Amino acid sequence: MAAMEIYGTDPERALLIIDSAEIVGNMDAFRASLARATVYGCNESSRSRGIAICKQLLDKRDLSLEDQADVLGRLNCFCRMRQDNAAELEYGPRYIEICRRLGDDTKALGAQSELGSTLIRLGRVEEGLESIDNAIKQLEGMHKFEGLEAGIRAQNSKIRTLDGLGRYDEIIPAAGQILRDLEDFERRPEEYADGSPFLPTDLTRPAYIDYYRAHAYAYLAYGYAKTGQTLEAKEYVALFDSTRYSKCLDGKKMIASTLALLGDYRRMLSLYEELEKEWGADTLHHDYSVMWKNRADAARSQGNMAGCVACLNRYINLQNILNDREKQAVVQEIAARYHEDEQELALAREKANSRRKGFLAAALGFVILLIGAFSFIVVRQLISIRDKNIALASEISESLEYKEMYLNAAEKPQTADVSAMDDVQLYEHLRYVILEQGLYLDPRFDRQQLVDRLHLSKERIGAAFSHGSRYRSLSAFLNDVRLQHGAKLLADCPDMPVIEIASASGFSSSSLFARNFKQKYALTPSEFRAKKKKQNKTEGN
């Protein structure tokens, strides 16, 4: 999860990116359940199921401390994404305690800073800030990458909290500490080498530092602007503009409000025009509403009171809609939790009733089911033997391709300088990044994210796939690996609903998954699963 932030992705959208290699292969019952919880938890629609699985795993008496830490870490993340502050307050301290018992102070302190944010959301502001500051102080003295990463996360969390509290003067020293930590890491990277899998390489370290340094510059510019120190604010805006992150859309969005505070409305309006084109019809979010408030300030500064009133009306209407949606989401969340409790009670009653059934009824039902299944298999084999042979041949072929792809994905390309790569080498590099980090499992992942991460042009990325691979485009490549991932889940997770498999494989909808699956394999996902089950039964006999 931390590796996603190295390349500039929003941490809130990167927390539950799943590395498919964690799911493929032989696993014991515990690891398989934990992997399923991760698949469910990364999707809002199925997050409740992921939480329920984690709770069931915690009830096991034979869990090692390491296993408890794995479960609690995921459960804490799911509850945070669900904005369930009470649950975070319950599981957070348990996770911190186990991390400390395992000697992993870095994770414990990172979790402590997250717990501080939870306390603040619950209204315990000073207690929460004290918890965050205590974690930051201990992390600063570690001089290892995981400590640096956790410390920067904690500082970012603190800065967002201070902004919400209106304590703008305290933002400045917090952002300054981020710059000092980055400078030390840039000057002495070898001292931070702690064996972390997310430690940036010589190739990716500049992008990592640029990303967080740009954020620190933006925070400083904002803090100085809010406290009326205009010259200092403009100085840090200039430093922000010197970073590569400032050229991407997220960077432009980040600095726009500070430009409004400084009265640089011309540049602010220009940035908003770019952002509005990118947003398109996606206008029901906080950033879009802030845009109209800042546009109102710009119109007022020019004496255009009619334009100011029009922009303010847009802002007020959007805020009302967003507030209503937030209230509705809270109601739906409460209803979902109530429904979960009802389902658990119903399941418990169903199990109790099942135990009361007589052995004869169960045995008779099993015999009838066995005869029916056998008859169905015989009939299907007689009337569709040719179709079955074709489907089985396709399954075997695709299974071999899938395994080969994931084995090869672990082989990192030797060439390091992307600017010196030809189309074939660049394709291999992009393929490695996408597969190794599981980026294709995010339905929102597209070429623009690769552009922002690697600072390559769209044309360069397009040529890598159209000229350097057997695929005609990045979209065709993503569709192929997503379908292979879906086929593997269909075969390995027979009880997992198709709609959840589609989401876990990176498709935005189950209908799109089914349509593309049928086009590639000449079978629907349900037909593929049914034939795979029959193949397994045949091989088992």
Coordinates of N, CA, C and O in Angstrom, one line a residue, residues 113 418 449 496 528:
S113 N -0.5 7.2 15.3 CA -0.9 8.5 14.7 C -2.3 8.4 14.1 O -3.1 9.4 14.1
V418 N 14.1 5.0 -18.2 CA 13.0 4.8 -19.2 C 13.1 5.7 -20.4 O 12.6 5.3 -21.5
Q449 N -2.9 7.9 -15.4 CA -2.2 7.7 -14.1 C -0.7 7.3 -14.4 O 0.2 7.6 -13.7
M496 N -17.4 -17.7 -4.5 CA -17.4 -16.2 -4.6 C -18.3 -15.7 -5.7 O -18.2 -16.2 -6.9
F528 N -18.2 -21.1 -17.6 CA -16.8 -21.5 -17.3 C -16.6 -22.2 -16.0 O -16.0 -23.2 -15.8

